[in-house]
Structure formats: C-alpha cells, structure tokens
Short mmCIF file of C-alpha atoms and ligand atoms in Angstrom, two decimals:
data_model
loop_
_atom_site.label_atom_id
_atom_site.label_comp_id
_atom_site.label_asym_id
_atom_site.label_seq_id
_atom_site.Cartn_x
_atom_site.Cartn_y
_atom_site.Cartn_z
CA UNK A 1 -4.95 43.38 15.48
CA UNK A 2 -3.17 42.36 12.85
CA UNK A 3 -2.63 38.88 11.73
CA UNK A 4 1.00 38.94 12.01
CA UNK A 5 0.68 40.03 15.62
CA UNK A 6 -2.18 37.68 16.31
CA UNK A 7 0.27 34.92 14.89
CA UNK A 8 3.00 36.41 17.29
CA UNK A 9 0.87 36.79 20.53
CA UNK A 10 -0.15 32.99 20.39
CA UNK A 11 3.01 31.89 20.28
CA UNK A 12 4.39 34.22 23.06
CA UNK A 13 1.38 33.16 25.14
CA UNK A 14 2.30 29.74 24.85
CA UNK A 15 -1.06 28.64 22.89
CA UNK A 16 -1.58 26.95 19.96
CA UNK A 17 -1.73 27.75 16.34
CA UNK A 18 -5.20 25.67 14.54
CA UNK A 19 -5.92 25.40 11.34
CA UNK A 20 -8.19 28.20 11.05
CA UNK A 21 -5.59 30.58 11.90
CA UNK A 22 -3.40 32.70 9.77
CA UNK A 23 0.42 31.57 10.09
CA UNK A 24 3.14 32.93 7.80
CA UNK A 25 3.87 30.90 5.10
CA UNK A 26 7.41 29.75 6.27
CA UNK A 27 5.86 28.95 9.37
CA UNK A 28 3.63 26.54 7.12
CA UNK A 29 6.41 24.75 5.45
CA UNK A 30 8.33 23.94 8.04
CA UNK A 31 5.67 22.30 9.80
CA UNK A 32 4.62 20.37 6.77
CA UNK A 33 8.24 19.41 6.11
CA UNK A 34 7.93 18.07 10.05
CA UNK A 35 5.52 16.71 10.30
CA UNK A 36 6.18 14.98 7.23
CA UNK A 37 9.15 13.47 7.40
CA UNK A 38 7.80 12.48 11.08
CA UNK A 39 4.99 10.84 9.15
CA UNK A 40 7.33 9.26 6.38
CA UNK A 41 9.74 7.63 9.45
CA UNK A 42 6.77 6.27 11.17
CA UNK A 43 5.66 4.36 7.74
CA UNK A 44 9.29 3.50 6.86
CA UNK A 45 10.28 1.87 9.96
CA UNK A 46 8.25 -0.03 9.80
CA UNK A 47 10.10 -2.25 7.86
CA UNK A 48 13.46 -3.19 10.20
CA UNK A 49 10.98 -4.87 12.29
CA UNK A 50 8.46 -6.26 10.07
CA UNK A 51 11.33 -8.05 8.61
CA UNK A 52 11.24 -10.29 11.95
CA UNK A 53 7.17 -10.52 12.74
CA UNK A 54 7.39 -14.13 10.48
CA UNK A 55 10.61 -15.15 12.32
CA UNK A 56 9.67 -14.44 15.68
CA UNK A 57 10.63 -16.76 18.46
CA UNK A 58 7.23 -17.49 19.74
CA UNK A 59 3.49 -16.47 19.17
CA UNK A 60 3.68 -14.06 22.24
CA UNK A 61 6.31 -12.09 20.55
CA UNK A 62 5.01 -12.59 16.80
CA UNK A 63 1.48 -10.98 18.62
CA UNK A 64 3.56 -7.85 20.47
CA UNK A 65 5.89 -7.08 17.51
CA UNK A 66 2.80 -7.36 15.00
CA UNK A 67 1.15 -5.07 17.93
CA UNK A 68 4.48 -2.79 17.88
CA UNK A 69 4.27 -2.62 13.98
CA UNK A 70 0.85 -1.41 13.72
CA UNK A 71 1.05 1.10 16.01
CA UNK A 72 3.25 3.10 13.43
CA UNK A 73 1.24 2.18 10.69
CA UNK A 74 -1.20 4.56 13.29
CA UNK A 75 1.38 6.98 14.07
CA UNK A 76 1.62 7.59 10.21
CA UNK A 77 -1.82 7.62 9.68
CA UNK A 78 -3.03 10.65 12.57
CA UNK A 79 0.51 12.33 11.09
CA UNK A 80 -0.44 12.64 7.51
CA UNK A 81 -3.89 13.44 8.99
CA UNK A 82 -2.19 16.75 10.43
CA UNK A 83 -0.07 18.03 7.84
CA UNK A 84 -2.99 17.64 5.71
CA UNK A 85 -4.90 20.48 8.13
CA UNK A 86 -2.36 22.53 6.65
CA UNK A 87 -3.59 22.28 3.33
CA UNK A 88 -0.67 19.90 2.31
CA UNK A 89 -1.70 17.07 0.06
CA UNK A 90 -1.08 13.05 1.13
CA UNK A 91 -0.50 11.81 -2.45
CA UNK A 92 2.12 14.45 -2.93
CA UNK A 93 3.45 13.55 0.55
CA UNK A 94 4.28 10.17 -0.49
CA UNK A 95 5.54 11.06 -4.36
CA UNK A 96 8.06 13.49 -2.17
CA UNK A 97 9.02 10.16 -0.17
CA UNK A 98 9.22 8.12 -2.81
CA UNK A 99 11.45 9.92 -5.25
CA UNK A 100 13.93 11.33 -2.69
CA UNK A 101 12.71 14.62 -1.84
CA UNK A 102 12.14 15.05 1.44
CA UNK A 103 13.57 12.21 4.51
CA UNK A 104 12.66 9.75 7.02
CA UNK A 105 14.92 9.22 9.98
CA UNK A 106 17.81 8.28 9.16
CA UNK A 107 18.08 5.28 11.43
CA UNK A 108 15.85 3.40 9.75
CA UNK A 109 18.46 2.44 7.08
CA UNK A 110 20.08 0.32 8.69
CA UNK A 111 19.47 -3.69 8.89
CA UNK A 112 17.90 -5.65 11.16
CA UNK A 113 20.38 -8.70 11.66
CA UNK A 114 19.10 -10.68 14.56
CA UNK A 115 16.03 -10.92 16.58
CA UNK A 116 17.71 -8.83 19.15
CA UNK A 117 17.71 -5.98 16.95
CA UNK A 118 13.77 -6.15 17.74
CA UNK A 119 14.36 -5.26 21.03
CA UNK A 120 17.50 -3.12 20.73
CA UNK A 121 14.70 -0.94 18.34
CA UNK A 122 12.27 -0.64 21.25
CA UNK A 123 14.63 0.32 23.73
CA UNK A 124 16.67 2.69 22.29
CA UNK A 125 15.16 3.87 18.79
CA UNK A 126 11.53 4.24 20.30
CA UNK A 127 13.30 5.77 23.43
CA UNK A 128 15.50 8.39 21.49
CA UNK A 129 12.14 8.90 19.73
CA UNK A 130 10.08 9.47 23.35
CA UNK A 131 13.12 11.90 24.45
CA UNK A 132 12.60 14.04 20.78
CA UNK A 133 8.79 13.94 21.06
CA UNK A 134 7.17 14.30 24.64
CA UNK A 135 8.61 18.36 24.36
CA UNK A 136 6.64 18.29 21.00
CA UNK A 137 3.01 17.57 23.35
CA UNK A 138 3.93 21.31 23.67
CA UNK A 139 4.37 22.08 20.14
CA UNK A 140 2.60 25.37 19.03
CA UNK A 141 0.57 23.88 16.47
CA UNK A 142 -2.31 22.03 18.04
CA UNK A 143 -2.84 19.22 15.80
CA UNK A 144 0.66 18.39 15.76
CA UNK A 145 1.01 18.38 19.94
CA UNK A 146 -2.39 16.37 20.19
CA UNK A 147 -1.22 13.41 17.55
CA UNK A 148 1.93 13.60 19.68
CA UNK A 149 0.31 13.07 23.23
CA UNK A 150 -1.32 9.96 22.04
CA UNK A 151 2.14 8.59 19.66
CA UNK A 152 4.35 9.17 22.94
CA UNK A 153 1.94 6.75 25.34
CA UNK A 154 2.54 4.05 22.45
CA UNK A 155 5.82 4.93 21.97
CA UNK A 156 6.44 4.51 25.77
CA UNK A 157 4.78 0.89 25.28
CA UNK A 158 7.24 0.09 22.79
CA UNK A 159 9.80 0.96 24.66
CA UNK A 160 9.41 -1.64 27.79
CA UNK A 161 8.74 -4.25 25.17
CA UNK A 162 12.07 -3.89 23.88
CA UNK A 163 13.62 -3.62 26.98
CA UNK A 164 11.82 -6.54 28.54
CA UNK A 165 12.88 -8.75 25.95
CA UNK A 166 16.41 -7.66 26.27
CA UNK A 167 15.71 -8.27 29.44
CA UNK A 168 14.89 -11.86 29.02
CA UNK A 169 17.91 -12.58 26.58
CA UNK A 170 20.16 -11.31 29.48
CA UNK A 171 18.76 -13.70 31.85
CA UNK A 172 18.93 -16.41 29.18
CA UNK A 173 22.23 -18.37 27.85
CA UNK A 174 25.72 -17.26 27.09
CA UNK A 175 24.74 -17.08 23.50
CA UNK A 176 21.88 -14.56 23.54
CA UNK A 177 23.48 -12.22 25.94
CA UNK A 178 26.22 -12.00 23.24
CA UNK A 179 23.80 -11.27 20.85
CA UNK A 180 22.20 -8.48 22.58
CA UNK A 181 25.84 -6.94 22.86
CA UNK A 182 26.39 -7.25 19.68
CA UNK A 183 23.35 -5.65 18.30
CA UNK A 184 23.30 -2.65 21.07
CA UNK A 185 27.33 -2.40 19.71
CA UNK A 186 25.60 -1.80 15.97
CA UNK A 187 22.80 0.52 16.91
CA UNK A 188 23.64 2.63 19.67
CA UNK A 189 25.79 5.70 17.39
CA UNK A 190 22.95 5.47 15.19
CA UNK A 191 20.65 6.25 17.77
CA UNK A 192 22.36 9.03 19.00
CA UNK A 193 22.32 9.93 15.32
CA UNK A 194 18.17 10.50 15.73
CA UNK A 195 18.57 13.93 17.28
CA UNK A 196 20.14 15.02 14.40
CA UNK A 197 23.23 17.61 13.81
CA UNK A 198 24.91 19.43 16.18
CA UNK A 199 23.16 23.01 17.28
CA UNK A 200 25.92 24.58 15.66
CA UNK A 201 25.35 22.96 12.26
CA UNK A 202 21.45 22.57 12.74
CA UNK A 203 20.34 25.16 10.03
CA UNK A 204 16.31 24.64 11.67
CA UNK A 205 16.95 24.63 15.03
CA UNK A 206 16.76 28.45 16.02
CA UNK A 207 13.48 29.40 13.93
CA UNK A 208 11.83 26.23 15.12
CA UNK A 209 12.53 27.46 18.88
CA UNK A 210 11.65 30.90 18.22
CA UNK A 211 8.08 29.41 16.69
CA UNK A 212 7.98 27.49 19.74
CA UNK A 213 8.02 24.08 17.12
CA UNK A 214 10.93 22.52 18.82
CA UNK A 215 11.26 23.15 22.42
CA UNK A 216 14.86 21.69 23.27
CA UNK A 217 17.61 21.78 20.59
CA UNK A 218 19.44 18.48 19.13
CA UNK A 219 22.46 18.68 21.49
CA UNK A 220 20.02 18.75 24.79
CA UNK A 221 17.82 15.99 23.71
CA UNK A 222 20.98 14.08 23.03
CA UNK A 223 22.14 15.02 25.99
CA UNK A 224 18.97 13.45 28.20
CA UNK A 225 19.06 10.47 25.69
CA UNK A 226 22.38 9.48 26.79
CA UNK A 227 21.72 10.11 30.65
CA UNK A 228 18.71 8.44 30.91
CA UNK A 229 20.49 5.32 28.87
CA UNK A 230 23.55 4.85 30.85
CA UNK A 231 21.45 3.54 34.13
CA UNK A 232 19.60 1.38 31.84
CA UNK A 233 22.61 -0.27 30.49
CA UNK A 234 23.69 -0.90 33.40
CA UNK A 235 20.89 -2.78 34.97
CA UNK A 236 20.76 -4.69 31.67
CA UNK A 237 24.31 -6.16 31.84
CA UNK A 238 25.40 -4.63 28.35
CA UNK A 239 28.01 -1.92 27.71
CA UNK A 240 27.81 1.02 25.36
CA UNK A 241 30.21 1.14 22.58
CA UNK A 242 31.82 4.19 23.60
CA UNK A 243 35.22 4.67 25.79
CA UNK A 244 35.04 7.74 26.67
CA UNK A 245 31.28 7.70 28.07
CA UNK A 246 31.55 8.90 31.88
CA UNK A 247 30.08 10.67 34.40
CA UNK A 248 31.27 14.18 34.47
CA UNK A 249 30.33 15.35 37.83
CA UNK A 250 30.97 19.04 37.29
CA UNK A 251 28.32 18.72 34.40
CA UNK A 252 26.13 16.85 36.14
CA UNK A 253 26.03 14.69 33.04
CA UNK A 254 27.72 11.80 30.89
CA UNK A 255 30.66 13.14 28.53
CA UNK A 256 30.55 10.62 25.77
CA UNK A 257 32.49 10.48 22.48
CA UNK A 258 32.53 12.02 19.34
CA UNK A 259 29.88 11.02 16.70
CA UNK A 260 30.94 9.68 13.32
CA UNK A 261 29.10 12.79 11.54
CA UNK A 262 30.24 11.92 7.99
CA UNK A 263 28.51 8.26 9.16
CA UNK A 264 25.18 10.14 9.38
CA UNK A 265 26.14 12.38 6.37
CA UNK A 266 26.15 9.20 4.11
CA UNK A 267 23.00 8.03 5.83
CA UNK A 268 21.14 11.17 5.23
CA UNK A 269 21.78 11.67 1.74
CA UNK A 270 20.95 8.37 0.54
CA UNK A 271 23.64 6.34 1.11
CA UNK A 272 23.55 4.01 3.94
CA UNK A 273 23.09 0.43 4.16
CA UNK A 274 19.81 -0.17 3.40
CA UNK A 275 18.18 3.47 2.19
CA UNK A 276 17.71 1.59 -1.55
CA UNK A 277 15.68 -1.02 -0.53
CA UNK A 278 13.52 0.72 2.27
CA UNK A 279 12.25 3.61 -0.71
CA UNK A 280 11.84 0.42 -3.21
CA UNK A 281 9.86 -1.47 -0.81
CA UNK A 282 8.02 1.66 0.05
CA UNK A 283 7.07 2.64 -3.50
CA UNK A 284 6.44 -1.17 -4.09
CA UNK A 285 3.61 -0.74 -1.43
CA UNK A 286 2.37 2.09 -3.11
CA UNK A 287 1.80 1.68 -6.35
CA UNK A 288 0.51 -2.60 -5.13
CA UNK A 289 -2.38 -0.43 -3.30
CA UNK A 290 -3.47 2.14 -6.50
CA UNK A 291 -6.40 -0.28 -7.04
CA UNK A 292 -7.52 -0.03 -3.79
CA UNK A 293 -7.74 3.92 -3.39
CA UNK A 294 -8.91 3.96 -6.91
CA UNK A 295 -11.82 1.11 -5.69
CA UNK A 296 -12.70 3.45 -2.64
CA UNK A 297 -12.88 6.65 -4.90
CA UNK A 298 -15.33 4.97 -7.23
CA UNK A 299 -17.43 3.96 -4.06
CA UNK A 300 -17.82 7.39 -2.77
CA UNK A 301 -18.72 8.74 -6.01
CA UNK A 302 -21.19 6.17 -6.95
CA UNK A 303 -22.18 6.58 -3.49
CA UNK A 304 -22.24 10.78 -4.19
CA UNK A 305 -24.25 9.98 -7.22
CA UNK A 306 -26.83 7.74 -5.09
CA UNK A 307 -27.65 10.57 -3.39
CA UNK A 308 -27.99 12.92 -5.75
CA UNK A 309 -30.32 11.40 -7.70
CA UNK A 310 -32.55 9.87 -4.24
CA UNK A 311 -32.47 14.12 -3.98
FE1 LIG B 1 5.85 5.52 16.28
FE1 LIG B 2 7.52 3.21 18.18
#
C-alpha cells in the first residue's frame, strides 16, 4: 500500500497518526502550527493570573491559583513535548513566539484588573478552552489527543475553581458581586472570541476536519460555549453583556449577538491591550533562563564524556 493511502486509511478508520508514520508534509505543519500556538497560549497565560498569585486574598487562594498557574506551565511543557515528535524544534518554537511569528490565543491580551478576573478566567476562559479541546481527545494524531486527555481533566479543575470563587463573591457583599459583573461584562466577548473566526472566514477549518484535526468547526463550539454558559449565569446571579442573547426554541439554542470581529482583528495582529507586554515579559523569561539550559547542556556533556572515557 502506498503511503499516501496508508496515511488516508488511518484517518478514515478513525485511528491515529504516530510519529513513526508517514504524513504529508502539510499535514505536518499544520499540526506543528497547532499544537504550537496551543503550547505558546498555555505558557503565555500564564501571566493574567500570575499577576494576582502575590495579591491574593488569602493563603487558600494564593495555594489554588499558584496550583492553577502551574498546571499550564505543564500543559506547555507535554505540548512542546508533542510537536517536537514531529521533528519540530523547541528553541525555534519559542524564537517564532517571541518575534511575532506565529500566535497565542488571543484572549490572553487582555488585563487582569481585579481579583475577580481570577475567577472570571477559570470559568469562562478555561471553559471555552474545555469546549475547544475535549473533541481534540479524538484528534488523529496520537500524541496530540493523549496530552489533551490529561490537559482537559486539569482544565476541568480550573474551571470549578473559578466558578466557586465567583461563587463565593456572589454570596458575599454588595461590593464584590459588582465586581464580578463588572469583570464577566469585560471578558465574556473575548471569550467567545477563543473559538476563533467565523466558518465562513476560517481559512483552516475544512482541511483540519477533513484530517480529522478539528472535529467541530468554530461556529459549533461557539455555539455549545454559549449554551452551556447561559444556565451557569444564571445560577450565579450575573448577566451576560449581550441583549440580544435568548433562547431560540426553534433552534434549540441561544441566538446571541454579533461579535465585534474587527475587536479580535486588532487583538490578533498585535494590537490589543496588553499583546506588548505579554511577548516582552515572555522573551524577558527567556533569555533570564539561557544560563540555565546552557548549565544543563554542559552537565550532560560532561556527563557524556564521563562515560566515555569509564568505557
Ligand atoms: Fe491549560
Ligand atoms: Fe487552564
């Protein structure tokens, strides 16, 4: 059989792709480009949150949020991990990140304001991010859908520690429930941002569902993000920021209102509120820990050269 068809016959089959098999090359980039930028937003964000974990209101949040944080540190870590089984190269990962050329999720330049942001994040940032990635468990490359299995269980942690806090702010004093309005009011067209363009303007989408990459397109996930939100809302005591969210029974599904695409436009290309300082920060953090991989590069090859010469 040829490898083509091989490549073609796993997918249809619905099994998945490992490194040692042949995939064309274009299937190969795309999944390094991601993967990737999966990786990159993992690293990034953490940053909106970090930016509270010395503020926090007491140790039992400091501890979660510190918890929360290094979790992504993790996701980062087993993502890089993957795109480098397909022969893709971690130091030019992060030179691409660093100078611009390829993106992190776009909601992750935006500030942090309050505390309540913290648990506006969890519930619906890491939930936008659980509706985008449990279809990707299914992904048709394996090391990609295994790192995801484990991400989503964490993921699904830091969502009900964002909604429990919000949870406790509602059930606390005038003040803090205004506060969590106020910061679901900031991030909730953002987060409806995360799933990316509309199909009809999504130049990846159809590949990545013929290659069985991407199982649901950007509209549907959207879609589920903002069904599976409205119930939450409610029972939280906040409203969404949108007038013309409803139930549309006919759909069987929430209508909601049109996104501010030239918003996300902005974002995406480098311009939002805080894209500057997260990529400065970023490649701060970088080049502060060069003497550290160059330390544990000249400990493996002293450590090479031990054993050559004991041989
Ligand atoms: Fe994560
Ligand atoms: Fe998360």
């Amino acid at each position: 059989m040829s490898l083509e068809l091989q490549f073609e016959e796993t997918i249809a089959h619905d099994q998945r792709l490992e490194p040692r098999d042949w995939v064309p090359d274009a299937y190969r980039s795309t999944m390094v480009r991601m993967i990737a930028q999966h990786a990159h937003s993992e690293i990034i964000g953490m940053q909106p949150e970090g930016n509270w974990i010395t503020r926090a209101p007491s140790l039992r949040r400091k501890a979660i949020l510190l918890a929360k944080v290094q979790d992504e540190a993790g996701h980062g870590l087993y993502l890089y991990s993957a795109a480098e089984t397909l022969g893709a190269d971690r130091a030019e990962l992060t030179e691409k990140l660093v100078t611009g050329r390829q993106k992190y999720s776009s909601i992750f330049n935006y500030p942090t304001l309050t505390f309540a942001d913290v648990g506006v994040i969890g519930w619906l940032v890491d939930g936008a991010a659980i509706c985008n990635q449990v279809p990707l468990c299914r992904s048709s490359y394996g090391p990609y859908a295994r790192a995801m299995i484990r991400i989503c269980k964490e993921e699904s942690f830091h969502q009900r520690q964002g909604y429990e806090l919000l949870m406790t702010m509602m059930r606390g004093t005038e003040q803090q429930r205004a506060m969590v309005q106020e910061s679901v009011d900031r991030w909730w067209w953002p987060s409806l941002m995360m799933f990316g363009p509309p199909d009809a303007d999504s130049s990846h989408t159809a590949q990545s569902m013929e290659w069985k990459i991407k199982r649901h397109t950007n509209d549907e996930l959207r879609q589920r993000f903002v069904d599976m939100s409205v119930p939450q809302a409610d029972a939280l005591g906040v409203t969404l920021p949108d007038p013309d969210l409803r139930w549309n029974a006919e759909r069987e599904h929430h209508d909601f209102g049109e996104i501010d695409w030239a918003e996300f436009k902005q974002v995406v290309s480098g311009n939002g509120p805080c894209n500057a300082q997260r990529v400065a920060h970023r490649k701060a953090a970088h080049d502060e820990g060069a003497w550290v991989r160059e330390a544990a590069a000249a400990h493996a090859r002293k450590n090479d050269e031990r054993r050559g010469s004991a041989a």
